[in-house]
Amino acid sequence: MQLSRLLWAALAGAVMWPALARANDRVDFSTTWYQEKREACADCQQGLTVIHPQFDAEIDVGESAAFRFGYSADVVTGATASVYSVDAISTATPFDDIRHDGRLSLSLLGKRSTLTASGSVATERDYLSIAVGAAASVDLPGRNSTFALSYNHNFDEVCDRDNAMATPLERRALTGADPCEKNILRGEDTPGTTAWRELTIDTAQASLTQNVSPKVVLNLTLYGSILNGFQSNPYRRVRVGSTEPQEFVPTTRARGAVSARLNRYFPSLRGAVHLSARGYSDTWGVNSGTAEMGWSQYLADSLLLRVRGRIYQQKEAVFFKDAFYYQTESSAGAYFTGDRELGALRHFIVGGKLTMFKVGEDGAQVWSVFDRLELNLKTDLFFLSELPVNDLAANLGGVDRQFLSSGQLLDAIVVTLGLQLDF
Amino acid sequence: MDRNTPVGSPSSSRRRRHQTRTSLHRWGAGLLLLAALVLGGCGRHAVRATEKEYLADQTMIFDEDGQETAADEHVLSNREGSSGGRGSGGGGCGCN
């Protein structure tokens, strides 16, 4: 029997080990405010604002199981460019949307293992997502090594303009006035006007967490995802030559990432350093590298400060062009896109998180109710550079107005307030 | 390698089987290396239960705040072309 089969069999057996209870009841609340600078348009507020509230609860079910449920939302308002062109700012239009996301899961808890089945439903005006997943983790004897595996499948649908048999350069974009009818879980086509396109996403992740020494822990993660279906932004047009068709990208995308993280505690300083690195690649040609470093410091017995810096750089998708070259040279092969996320980027984040916590001791509880109470305040500053991907010297239109970016170094800010309650 | 050998010929089939075995050997070597790293956590080099005081600290636990990890991934997946590699799983989003 091959070595890989032996390891899979051992993992499956460990997951099914007899159970003992160790669940805790917990409730988490948080709200994230995301503010991005964007060039204003006449009818819309300046920038892009997203409010993201989250709620999650975990409850014991018997002695060896836990039930979790949660809800989150995205309340989005701001400006978007309807046409990717040399002067996309002149095509900016206001938009707003609300996305709802509900999720639940059931976990079986063993002495050294956990098995979880999960599901979620997310809905907004023009997008529906139904996801199912499973995850397993096992601590090897000695409890110094933890293997974890997870798999997730999405049955997503995207509302699109009904373009029938139109060629890519003839396809029309969706507008906010087009109807995107749907019942509770699936979209309903409006023949001749709108049609719902399928998008399936399969995601798998494997990780190993290893205690290296009494003060050092290491995590290695392998991630893979395959997307099949409609992945264009149905609202976005691209100026290709003299036409402005709907954005057109490939229907298949395979993504992979490998990451390594390390935490090291310094008892004399009452602090810890956090290091991480990640490499990413996909079949659209987007390759990226990420490096992050952080430091956690106890300021008092119940007060913890963490600061971090993160740097990220990515190469553009093979079919991405600066807007001027789409207009003067046509598309890069069959595909064309105005998605900033598929361009060449350099991204730098600095941030900090302040945590106040109170733990019940010697049988006493916090406020006579909670085993533990934790309050978090976190903020991140985002600095983004959009890099030209074609000959800048010959680009008579320039790249400064092809996205709605602010053009200033500080691109966005995030502030999060969170509360965790353990019972 | 004989570049003139047709794809469907017996010798090209033998090369494909050799390449597959080589690939499996590399996977096996990788798994052995991984097993060696893992087993390094056992025996006299393992971290004993009495030595795990600092490892149990909240600053040493990866993705200890699940909502923070999910929110971070949510923001970054809508600003960057990459995803994955952290604690939270992937998924679709219609954030246009």
PDB file of C-alpha atoms in Angstrom, chain A residues 3-4 28-30 34 36 54 56 74 124 126-127 140 142-145 154 156 201 205 208 210-211 213-215 217 219 223 233 235 253 255 259 261 263 265 267 274 278 280 288 298 304 306 310 312 314 341 345 347 349 353 372 378 382 411-412 420, chain B residues 24 27-28 31-32 34-35 37-42 45-48 51-55 57-68 70-96:
ATOM      1  CA  LEU A   3       2.610   5.674   1.890  1.00  0.00           C
ATOM      2  CA  SER A   4       0.037   8.351   0.958  1.00  0.00           C
ATOM      3  CA  ASP A  28     -19.159  36.934  18.931  1.00  0.00           C
ATOM      4  CA  PHE A  29     -20.277  40.340  17.670  1.00  0.00           C
ATOM      5  CA  SER A  30     -18.308  42.678  15.443  1.00  0.00           C
ATOM      6  CA  TYR A  34     -14.495  50.059   5.424  1.00  0.00           C
ATOM      7  CA  GLU A  36     -12.102  53.693   0.398  1.00  0.00           C
ATOM      8  CA  GLN A  54     -21.120  39.939  11.983  1.00  0.00           C
ATOM      9  CA  ASP A  56     -21.728  34.158  15.474  1.00  0.00           C
ATOM     10  CA  ASP A  74     -22.484  44.018   3.661  1.00  0.00           C
ATOM     11  CA  GLU A 124     -28.031  40.158  -2.769  1.00  0.00           C
ATOM     12  CA  ASP A 126     -27.773  40.189  -8.404  1.00  0.00           C
ATOM     13  CA  TYR A 127     -25.937  37.297  -6.710  1.00  0.00           C
ATOM     14  CA  LEU A 140      -1.494  13.499  16.879  1.00  0.00           C
ATOM     15  CA  GLY A 142       1.577  14.155  22.225  1.00  0.00           C
ATOM     16  CA  ARG A 143      -0.644  17.024  21.052  1.00  0.00           C
ATOM     17  CA  ASN A 144       2.216  18.760  19.312  1.00  0.00           C
ATOM     18  CA  SER A 145       0.924  18.292  15.768  1.00  0.00           C
ATOM     19  CA  ASN A 154     -20.411  26.689  -3.817  1.00  0.00           C
ATOM     20  CA  ASP A 156     -23.533  30.238  -6.998  1.00  0.00           C
ATOM     21  CA  ILE A 201     -16.505  26.892  -6.757  1.00  0.00           C
ATOM     22  CA  GLN A 205      -7.353  23.412   2.233  1.00  0.00           C
ATOM     23  CA  LEU A 208      -0.348  21.400   9.697  1.00  0.00           C
ATOM     24  CA  GLN A 210       3.354  22.080  14.810  1.00  0.00           C
ATOM     25  CA  ASN A 211       4.703  22.955  18.237  1.00  0.00           C
ATOM     26  CA  SER A 213       9.554  24.265  20.945  1.00  0.00           C
ATOM     27  CA  PRO A 214       8.012  25.548  24.214  1.00  0.00           C
ATOM     28  CA  LYS A 215       7.959  29.043  22.687  1.00  0.00           C
ATOM     29  CA  VAL A 217       4.653  27.222  16.873  1.00  0.00           C
ATOM     30  CA  ASN A 219       1.675  26.532  10.641  1.00  0.00           C
ATOM     31  CA  TYR A 223      -4.913  25.934  -0.513  1.00  0.00           C
ATOM     32  CA  ASN A 233     -18.642  41.714 -13.641  1.00  0.00           C
ATOM     33  CA  TYR A 235     -22.198  45.711 -14.993  1.00  0.00           C
ATOM     34  CA  ARG A 253      -9.942  29.549 -13.061  1.00  0.00           C
ATOM     35  CA  ARG A 255      -6.057  28.940  -7.917  1.00  0.00           C
ATOM     36  CA  SER A 259       1.645  29.754   3.226  1.00  0.00           C
ATOM     37  CA  ARG A 261       3.296  31.198   9.601  1.00  0.00           C
ATOM     38  CA  ASN A 263       4.704  32.601  16.249  1.00  0.00           C
ATOM     39  CA  TYR A 265       6.842  34.022  22.443  1.00  0.00           C
ATOM     40  CA  PRO A 267       8.540  35.553  28.193  1.00  0.00           C
ATOM     41  CA  HIS A 274       4.344  36.788  14.228  1.00  0.00           C
ATOM     42  CA  ARG A 278       2.400  33.287   1.197  1.00  0.00           C
ATOM     43  CA  TYR A 280      -0.131  32.439  -4.842  1.00  0.00           C
ATOM     44  CA  SER A 288       1.609  37.153  -6.062  1.00  0.00           C
ATOM     45  CA  TYR A 298       0.811  42.744  26.899  1.00  0.00           C
ATOM     46  CA  LEU A 304      -3.081  43.372  24.785  1.00  0.00           C
ATOM     47  CA  ARG A 306      -0.927  43.869  18.447  1.00  0.00           C
ATOM     48  CA  ARG A 310       1.923  43.524   5.457  1.00  0.00           C
ATOM     49  CA  TYR A 312       1.796  42.343  -1.142  1.00  0.00           C
ATOM     50  CA  GLN A 314       0.926  40.781  -7.734  1.00  0.00           C
ATOM     51  CA  GLU A 341      -7.922  43.262  -8.944  1.00  0.00           C
ATOM     52  CA  LEU A 345      -0.659  45.925  -7.806  1.00  0.00           C
ATOM     53  CA  HIS A 347      -0.354  46.807  -1.564  1.00  0.00           C
ATOM     54  CA  ILE A 349      -1.057  47.546   5.131  1.00  0.00           C
ATOM     55  CA  LYS A 353      -5.530  45.870  17.432  1.00  0.00           C
ATOM     56  CA  ARG A 372     -14.572  35.330  29.697  1.00  0.00           C
ATOM     57  CA  LYS A 378      -8.826  47.226  15.399  1.00  0.00           C
ATOM     58  CA  PHE A 382      -4.254  50.536   3.208  1.00  0.00           C
ATOM     59  CA  ASP A 411      -6.230  54.376  -0.325  1.00  0.00           C
ATOM     60  CA  ALA A 412      -8.538  52.988   2.380  1.00  0.00           C
ATOM     61  CA  GLN A 420     -16.564  38.072  22.464  1.00  0.00           C
TER      62      GLN A 420
ATOM     63  CA  LEU B  24       4.987   9.660  -7.283  1.00  0.00           C
ATOM     64  CA  TRP B  27       5.326  13.006  -3.634  1.00  0.00           C
ATOM     65  CA  GLY B  28       6.417  10.098  -1.442  1.00  0.00           C
ATOM     66  CA  LEU B  31       5.370  13.044   2.546  1.00  0.00           C
ATOM     67  CA  LEU B  32       8.306  11.325   4.239  1.00  0.00           C
ATOM     68  CA  LEU B  34       6.570  15.954   6.284  1.00  0.00           C
ATOM     69  CA  ALA B  35       6.275  12.857   8.474  1.00  0.00           C
ATOM     70  CA  LEU B  37       8.882  17.021  10.671  1.00  0.00           C
ATOM     71  CA  VAL B  38       5.750  15.811  12.433  1.00  0.00           C
ATOM     72  CA  LEU B  39       7.460  12.944  14.224  1.00  0.00           C
ATOM     73  CA  GLY B  40      10.034  15.445  15.367  1.00  0.00           C
ATOM     74  CA  GLY B  41       7.260  16.541  17.725  1.00  0.00           C
ATOM     75  CA  CYS B  42       7.406  13.153  19.408  1.00  0.00           C
ATOM     76  CA  HIS B  45      12.424  16.297  21.321  1.00  0.00           C
ATOM     77  CA  ALA B  46       8.676  16.786  21.829  1.00  0.00           C
ATOM     78  CA  VAL B  47       7.217  19.652  23.816  1.00  0.00           C
ATOM     79  CA  ARG B  48       5.922  18.127  27.060  1.00  0.00           C
ATOM     80  CA  GLU B  51       6.170  23.075  28.880  1.00  0.00           C
ATOM     81  CA  LYS B  52       3.133  24.403  26.987  1.00  0.00           C
ATOM     82  CA  GLU B  53       2.346  27.405  29.167  1.00  0.00           C
ATOM     83  CA  TYR B  54       3.393  29.919  26.503  1.00  0.00           C
ATOM     84  CA  LEU B  55       1.998  27.925  23.571  1.00  0.00           C
ATOM     85  CA  ASP B  57      -1.322  31.949  25.299  1.00  0.00           C
ATOM     86  CA  GLN B  58      -3.866  33.665  23.034  1.00  0.00           C
ATOM     87  CA  THR B  59      -1.066  35.488  21.181  1.00  0.00           C
ATOM     88  CA  MET B  60       0.308  32.113  20.050  1.00  0.00           C
ATOM     89  CA  ILE B  61      -2.903  30.652  18.615  1.00  0.00           C
ATOM     90  CA  PHE B  62      -3.359  31.040  14.849  1.00  0.00           C
ATOM     91  CA  ASP B  63      -6.686  32.587  13.787  1.00  0.00           C
ATOM     92  CA  GLU B  64      -7.795  32.822  17.408  1.00  0.00           C
ATOM     93  CA  ASP B  65     -10.362  35.477  16.443  1.00  0.00           C
ATOM     94  CA  GLY B  66     -12.396  33.798  13.712  1.00  0.00           C
ATOM     95  CA  GLN B  67     -14.422  36.886  12.854  1.00  0.00           C
ATOM     96  CA  GLU B  68     -11.259  38.967  12.455  1.00  0.00           C
ATOM     97  CA  ALA B  70     -13.008  36.217   8.072  1.00  0.00           C
ATOM     98  CA  ALA B  71     -13.296  40.008   7.846  1.00  0.00           C
ATOM     99  CA  ASP B  72      -9.641  40.356   6.782  1.00  0.00           C
ATOM    100  CA  GLU B  73     -10.072  37.767   4.027  1.00  0.00           C
ATOM    101  CA  HIS B  74     -13.333  39.432   2.964  1.00  0.00           C
ATOM    102  CA  VAL B  75     -11.660  42.835   2.563  1.00  0.00           C
ATOM    103  CA  LEU B  76      -8.504  41.533   0.878  1.00  0.00           C
ATOM    104  CA  SER B  77     -10.355  39.292  -1.610  1.00  0.00           C
ATOM    105  CA  ASN B  78     -12.141  42.424  -2.867  1.00  0.00           C
ATOM    106  CA  ARG B  79      -8.906  44.421  -3.209  1.00  0.00           C
ATOM    107  CA  GLU B  80      -6.449  41.833  -4.490  1.00  0.00           C
ATOM    108  CA  GLY B  81      -6.496  39.174  -7.184  1.00  0.00           C
ATOM    109  CA  SER B  82      -5.429  36.363  -4.853  1.00  0.00           C
ATOM    110  CA  SER B  83      -7.188  34.468  -2.077  1.00  0.00           C
ATOM    111  CA  GLY B  84      -6.759  31.650   0.387  1.00  0.00           C
ATOM    112  CA  GLY B  85      -3.903  30.375   2.502  1.00  0.00           C
ATOM    113  CA  ARG B  86      -5.288  31.536   5.818  1.00  0.00           C
ATOM    114  CA  GLY B  87      -7.610  29.926   8.337  1.00  0.00           C
ATOM    115  CA  SER B  88     -10.946  30.805   6.799  1.00  0.00           C
ATOM    116  CA  GLY B  89     -12.242  28.941   3.746  1.00  0.00           C
ATOM    117  CA  GLY B  90     -12.847  30.432   0.323  1.00  0.00           C
ATOM    118  CA  GLY B  91     -16.133  31.167  -1.393  1.00  0.00           C
ATOM    119  CA  GLY B  92     -17.907  33.367  -3.873  1.00  0.00           C
ATOM    120  CA  CYS B  93     -19.013  36.942  -3.363  1.00  0.00           C
ATOM    121  CA  GLY B  94     -21.004  39.216  -5.598  1.00  0.00           C
ATOM    122  CA  CYS B  95     -19.236  42.351  -4.416  1.00  0.00           C
ATOM    123  CA  ASN B  96     -19.096  44.368  -7.613  1.00  0.00           C
TER     124      ASN B  96
END
